[in-house]
Amino acid sequence: MRVALLAAFAAFGSIGFGRSLKALLWMSIILCAAVALLKHETPFGAVLNHWDECAAFGALFALVHVVNELT
């Protein structure tokens, strides 16, 4: 749901979809890491937490970056 929301916001960005999505994913990575640090969550534990979400957003960021560089 969050990725769909980010994509919807990026679609209306004035700097282009790819660059907007990259910026929003980068902000999501930082936000997830900050929340994980504040909650003292253990990285990659038995249950999903903000660190796992941070890693997922990082993978999406890398994918969008590679696709943008190819086009």
N, CA, C and O atoms as a MOPAC input file, in Angstrom:
PM7 MOZYME 1SCF
protein

 N      0.82700 1    -1.18400 1     0.00000 1
 C      0.00000 1     0.00000 1     0.00000 1
 C      0.87900 1     1.25800 1     0.00000 1
 O      0.58200 1     2.23700 1    -0.68600 1
 N      1.94700 1     1.21300 1     0.77000 1
 C      2.81800 1     2.39500 1     0.84900 1
 C      3.51600 1     2.67200 1    -0.47100 1
 O      3.68500 1     3.82800 1    -0.85900 1
 N      3.92000 1     1.61600 1    -1.16000 1
 C      4.60100 1     1.80100 1    -2.44800 1
 C      3.63600 1     2.38000 1    -3.47500 1
 O      4.02300 1     3.22400 1    -4.28300 1
 N      2.38300 1     1.93100 1    -3.44800 1
 C      1.38400 1     2.48800 1    -4.36800 1
 C      1.15200 1     3.96600 1    -4.07300 1
 O      0.99200 1     4.76500 1    -4.99500 1
 N      1.13300 1     4.32700 1    -2.81800 1
 C      0.96300 1     5.72600 1    -2.43800 1
 C      2.15800 1     6.56200 1    -2.89400 1
 O      1.98700 1     7.67300 1    -3.39600 1
 N      3.36200 1     6.02900 1    -2.72000 1
 C      4.55500 1     6.74800 1    -3.19100 1
 C      4.52900 1     6.92300 1    -4.70000 1
 O      4.88000 1     7.98700 1    -5.20900 1
 N      4.11400 1     5.88400 1    -5.42000 1
 C      4.04400 1     5.97500 1    -6.88000 1
 C      2.99600 1     6.99900 1    -7.31300 1
 O      3.19200 1     7.71200 1    -8.29700 1
 N      1.88900 1     7.07000 1    -6.58300 1
 C      0.85500 1     8.05400 1    -6.92100 1
 C      1.37100 1     9.47300 1    -6.72400 1
 O      1.13000 1    10.34200 1    -7.56100 1
 N      2.07700 1     9.71400 1    -5.62700 1
 C      2.65500 1    11.03900 1    -5.40100 1
 C      3.73100 1    11.35400 1    -6.43100 1
 O      3.84000 1    12.49500 1    -6.88100 1
 N      4.52900 1    10.35500 1    -6.81100 1
 C      5.58700 1    10.58100 1    -7.79100 1
 C      5.00800 1    10.90300 1    -9.17000 1
 O      5.62800 1    11.62200 1    -9.95400 1
 N      3.83400 1    10.37700 1    -9.46000 1
 C      3.21700 1    10.63700 1   -10.76500 1
 C      2.89900 1    12.11300 1   -10.94500 1
 O      2.86200 1    12.60600 1   -12.07200 1
 N      2.67100 1    12.81900 1    -9.84800 1
 C      2.34100 1    14.23700 1    -9.94200 1
 C      3.54500 1    15.14200 1    -9.68100 1
 O      3.39100 1    16.35900 1    -9.57900 1
 N      4.73800 1    14.56100 1    -9.57400 1
 C      5.93500 1    15.35600 1    -9.32900 1
 C      6.32100 1    16.18100 1   -10.54300 1
 O      6.15200 1    15.74900 1   -11.68300 1
 N      6.83500 1    17.35800 1   -10.28900 1
 C      7.19400 1    18.25500 1   -11.39200 1
 C      8.57000 1    17.94400 1   -11.98700 1
 O      8.92100 1    18.48300 1   -13.03700 1
 N      9.35400 1    17.08100 1   -11.32900 1
 C     10.69900 1    16.76800 1   -11.82600 1
 C     10.74300 1    15.44300 1   -12.57000 1
 O     11.82300 1    14.95500 1   -12.90300 1
 N      9.59400 1    14.86100 1   -12.83300 1
 C      9.54000 1    13.58300 1   -13.53200 1
 C      9.26100 1    12.44100 1   -12.57300 1
 O      9.57600 1    12.50900 1   -11.38500 1
 N      8.66200 1    11.38900 1   -13.11600 1
 C      8.25000 1    10.26600 1   -12.27400 1
 C      9.43500 1     9.57000 1   -11.62900 1
 O      9.42200 1     9.31700 1   -10.42400 1
 N     10.45700 1     9.25700 1   -12.41000 1
 C     11.60400 1     8.51400 1   -11.88900 1
 C     12.34100 1     9.25400 1   -10.79200 1
 O     12.64900 1     8.68400 1    -9.74600 1
 N     12.62000 1    10.50800 1   -11.03000 1
 C     13.34500 1    11.30300 1   -10.02200 1
 C     12.49600 1    11.52700 1    -8.78900 1
 O     13.01600 1    11.50900 1    -7.67300 1
 N     11.19800 1    11.73700 1    -8.96400 1
 C     10.30700 1    11.92300 1    -7.81500 1
 C     10.22200 1    10.64500 1    -6.99000 1
 O     10.26900 1    10.68600 1    -5.76100 1
 N     10.09600 1     9.50400 1    -7.67800 1
 C     10.01400 1     8.22800 1    -6.95900 1
 C     11.30300 1     7.94500 1    -6.21300 1
 O     11.27000 1     7.44900 1    -5.08600 1
 N     12.44300 1     8.25300 1    -6.82700 1
 C     13.72400 1     8.06800 1    -6.13800 1
 C     13.79700 1     8.91900 1    -4.87600 1
 O     14.24000 1     8.43800 1    -3.83300 1
 N     13.37400 1    10.16200 1    -4.95500 1
 C     13.41500 1    11.04700 1    -3.78900 1
 C     12.47900 1    10.55000 1    -2.69400 1
 O     12.84100 1    10.56800 1    -1.51800 1
 N     11.29100 1    10.11000 1    -3.06300 1
 C     10.34300 1     9.61500 1    -2.06600 1
 C     10.81600 1     8.30800 1    -1.43700 1
 O     10.63200 1     8.10100 1    -0.23800 1
 N     11.42000 1     7.42800 1    -2.22600 1
 C     11.96300 1     6.19100 1    -1.66900 1
 C     13.12600 1     6.49000 1    -0.72900 1
 O     13.24600 1     5.85800 1     0.32000 1
 N     13.97600 1     7.43400 1    -1.08400 1
 C     15.09000 1     7.82000 1    -0.21600 1
 C     14.57500 1     8.36100 1     1.11900 1
 O     15.11200 1     8.02300 1     2.17400 1
 N     13.55100 1     9.18700 1     1.07800 1
 C     12.97300 1     9.70600 1     2.32300 1
 C     12.34200 1     8.57700 1     3.13700 1
 O     12.39700 1     8.60200 1     4.36700 1
 N     11.75300 1     7.60200 1     2.48000 1
 C     11.16200 1     6.46600 1     3.18500 1
 C     12.23300 1     5.62100 1     3.85900 1
 O     12.02700 1     5.12800 1     4.96800 1
 N     13.36800 1     5.45200 1     3.20300 1
 C     14.48300 1     4.71100 1     3.79900 1
 C     14.93600 1     5.39400 1     5.08200 1
 O     15.10300 1     4.74200 1     6.11200 1
 N     15.13000 1     6.68800 1     5.01800 1
 C     15.60000 1     7.43700 1     6.18100 1
 C     14.56500 1     7.40500 1     7.30500 1
 O     14.92100 1     7.23600 1     8.47100 1
 N     13.30000 1     7.56600 1     6.96200 1
 C     12.23600 1     7.53700 1     7.97000 1
 C     12.14800 1     6.17300 1     8.64600 1
 O     12.03100 1     6.10300 1     9.86900 1
 N     12.20200 1     5.09900 1     7.88300 1
 C     12.14000 1     3.75600 1     8.46600 1
 C     13.33700 1     3.48500 1     9.37600 1
 O     13.18300 1     2.89700 1    10.44700 1
 N     14.51100 1     3.90600 1     8.95800 1
 C     15.69700 1     3.71100 1     9.79200 1
 C     15.60200 1     4.52300 1    11.07400 1
 O     15.99100 1     4.04300 1    12.13900 1
 N     15.09200 1     5.74300 1    10.98700 1
 C     14.95400 1     6.57200 1    12.19100 1
 C     13.94700 1     5.96700 1    13.16300 1
 O     14.18800 1     5.93800 1    14.36900 1
 N     12.83400 1     5.49000 1    12.65100 1
 C     11.82400 1     4.87400 1    13.52500 1
 C     12.37900 1     3.60200 1    14.15500 1
 O     12.15100 1     3.34400 1    15.33600 1
 N     13.10200 1     2.81100 1    13.37700 1
 C     13.69400 1     1.58500 1    13.91600 1
 C     14.70100 1     1.89700 1    15.02000 1
 O     14.76000 1     1.19400 1    16.02800 1
 N     15.48100 1     2.93800 1    14.82900 1
 C     16.43500 1     3.32800 1    15.87000 1
 C     15.72200 1     3.82600 1    17.12100 1
 O     16.12500 1     3.50100 1    18.23800 1
 N     14.67000 1     4.60900 1    16.94100 1
 C     13.93500 1     5.13400 1    18.09300 1
 C     13.22200 1     4.03500 1    18.87700 1
 O     13.09300 1     4.12300 1    20.09800 1
 N     12.76200 1     3.00300 1    18.17600 1
 C     12.06400 1     1.90500 1    18.83400 1
 C     13.01100 1     0.80800 1    19.32300 1
 O     12.56800 1    -0.16600 1    19.93200 1
 N     14.30500 1     0.96000 1    19.06300 1
 C     15.33200 1    -0.01600 1    19.45800 1
 C     15.02400 1    -1.40500 1    18.90700 1
 O     15.14200 1    -2.40600 1    19.61300 1
 N     14.62800 1    -1.45100 1    17.63600 1
 C     14.32700 1    -2.72800 1    17.00200 1
 C     15.61800 1    -3.41700 1    16.57100 1
 O     16.59100 1    -2.76700 1    16.18700 1
 N     15.60500 1    -4.73500 1    16.64100 1
 C     16.77700 1    -5.48500 1    16.20200 1
 C     16.66700 1    -5.72400 1    14.69300 1
 O     15.60700 1    -6.09900 1    14.19200 1
 N     17.75300 1    -5.50700 1    13.98900 1
 C     17.71000 1    -5.70600 1    12.54000 1
 C     17.51200 1    -7.18100 1    12.17600 1
 O     18.18100 1    -8.06000 1    12.72000 1
 N     16.59800 1    -7.43500 1    11.26300 1
 C     16.37000 1    -8.75400 1    10.68800 1
 C     16.07900 1    -9.81000 1    11.75000 1
 O     16.67000 1   -10.89000 1    11.74100 1
 N     15.16500 1    -9.49100 1    12.66100 1
 C     14.75100 1   -10.41900 1    13.70900 1
 C     13.76500 1   -11.44900 1    13.18300 1
 O     13.62700 1   -11.64900 1    11.97600 1
 N     13.08100 1   -12.09700 1    14.12300 1
 C     12.14500 1   -13.16800 1    13.77600 1
 C     10.85800 1   -12.62400 1    13.15100 1
 O     10.21500 1   -13.31300 1    12.35900 1
 N     10.48600 1   -11.40900 1    13.49700 1
 C      9.27900 1   -10.79800 1    12.93900 1
 C      9.68500 1    -9.58800 1    12.10000 1
 O     10.74900 1    -9.00400 1    12.30500 1
 N      8.82700 1    -9.22500 1    11.16000 1
 C      9.11600 1    -8.06800 1    10.31800 1
 C      9.03900 1    -6.78800 1    11.13600 1
 O      8.14300 1    -6.62000 1    11.96400 1
 N      9.98200 1    -5.89000 1    10.89800 1
 C      9.98400 1    -4.60900 1    11.59400 1
 C     10.43100 1    -3.51600 1    10.61900 1
 O     10.50000 1    -3.73500 1     9.41000 1
 N     10.72700 1    -2.35800 1    11.15800 1
 C     11.08200 1    -1.22100 1    10.30600 1
 C     12.41400 1    -1.42000 1     9.57500 1
 O     12.62200 1    -0.84100 1     8.50800 1
 N     13.30600 1    -2.22400 1    10.13100 1
 C     14.56400 1    -2.49100 1     9.42700 1
 C     14.30500 1    -3.27000 1     8.14300 1
 O     14.94000 1    -3.01900 1     7.11800 1
 N     13.37600 1    -4.21000 1     8.20100 1
 C     13.03500 1    -4.97000 1     6.99900 1
 C     12.38400 1    -4.06600 1     5.95400 1
 O     12.65400 1    -4.19100 1     4.75900 1
 N     11.53100 1    -3.16400 1     6.41000 1
 C     10.90900 1    -2.20700 1     5.50300 1
 C     11.96200 1    -1.27700 1     4.89800 1
 O     11.87500 1    -0.91300 1     3.72500 1
 N     12.93700 1    -0.90300 1     5.68700 1
 C     14.02700 1    -0.05700 1     5.21000 1
 C     14.82200 1    -0.78700 1     4.11800 1
 O     15.19100 1    -0.18600 1     3.10900 1
 N     15.07900 1    -2.06800 1     4.32200 1
 C     15.80500 1    -2.85300 1     3.32300 1
 C     14.99000 1    -2.99400 1     2.03300 1
 O     15.54700 1    -2.94000 1     0.93700 1
 N     13.68600 1    -3.17300 1     2.16600 1
 C     12.82700 1    -3.29700 1     0.98300 1
 C     12.79900 1    -1.98900 1     0.19500 1
 O     12.89600 1    -2.00100 1    -1.03200 1
 N     12.66800 1    -0.86300 1     0.89600 1
 C     12.69300 1     0.42100 1     0.21300 1
 C     14.06200 1     0.66700 1    -0.42100 1
 O     14.14700 1     1.27600 1    -1.48800 1
 N     15.12300 1     0.20400 1     0.21900 1
 C     16.45900 1     0.34000 1    -0.36200 1
 C     16.60400 1    -0.45000 1    -1.64800 1
 O     17.22000 1     0.02300 1    -2.60200 1
 N     16.04200 1    -1.64900 1    -1.68100 1
 C     16.09100 1    -2.46000 1    -2.90300 1
 C     15.28400 1    -1.80000 1    -4.01800 1
 O     15.71500 1    -1.78100 1    -5.17100 1
 N     14.12700 1    -1.26700 1    -3.67900 1
 C     13.32500 1    -0.56000 1    -4.68600 1
 C     14.03800 1     0.68700 1    -5.18700 1
 O     13.99700 1     0.99500 1    -6.37800 1
 N     14.69400 1     1.40900 1    -4.27300 1
 C     15.45600 1     2.59100 1    -4.65600 1
 C     16.55700 1     2.21500 1    -5.65300 1
 O     16.75100 1     2.89700 1    -6.65900 1
 N     17.27600 1     1.12200 1    -5.36100 1
 C     18.34100 1     0.68300 1    -6.26000 1
 C     17.78300 1     0.29500 1    -7.62700 1
 O     18.38500 1     0.60800 1    -8.65300 1
 N     16.63800 1    -0.38400 1    -7.64800 1
 C     16.01400 1    -0.77500 1    -8.90700 1
 C     15.59900 1     0.44500 1    -9.71900 1
 O     15.85000 1     0.50500 1   -10.92200 1
 N     14.97300 1     1.40800 1    -9.07400 1
 C     14.54500 1     2.62700 1    -9.77700 1
 C     15.76300 1     3.39400 1   -10.28400 1
 O     15.73500 1     3.94300 1   -11.38600 1
 N     16.82100 1     3.43700 1    -9.49600 1
 C     18.04300 1     4.13300 1    -9.90600 1
 C     18.63300 1     3.48200 1   -11.16500 1
 O     19.01200 1     4.18200 1   -12.10400 1
 N     18.71100 1     2.17000 1   -11.18600 1
 C     19.27000 1     1.46900 1   -12.34300 1
 C     18.40200 1     1.68200 1   -13.58000 1
 O     18.92200 1     1.92000 1   -14.67000 1
 N     17.09600 1     1.59800 1   -13.41600 1
 C     16.18600 1     1.80900 1   -14.55000 1
 C     16.30000 1     3.22600 1   -15.08000 1
 O     16.28300 1     3.43900 1   -16.29200 1
 N     16.41700 1     4.19700 1   -14.18500 1
 C     16.55000 1     5.59700 1   -14.62100 1
 C     17.86000 1     5.83000 1   -15.36800 1
 O     17.90400 1     6.61600 1   -16.31400 1
 N     18.91700 1     5.15800 1   -14.95000 1
 C     20.20000 1     5.33000 1   -15.61800 1
 C     20.20400 1     4.69400 1   -17.00800 1
 O     20.91600 1     5.16100 1   -17.89600 1
 N     19.41800 1     3.63700 1   -17.20500 1
 C     19.37600 1     2.97400 1   -18.49600 1
 C     18.57200 1     3.74800 1   -19.53200 1
 O     18.79900 1     3.60600 1   -20.73400 1
 N     17.62600 1     4.57400 1   -19.06100 1
 C     16.78800 1     5.31300 1   -20.00200 1
 C     17.29400 1     6.69800 1   -20.24900 1
 O     16.69400 1     7.44600 1   -21.02100 1

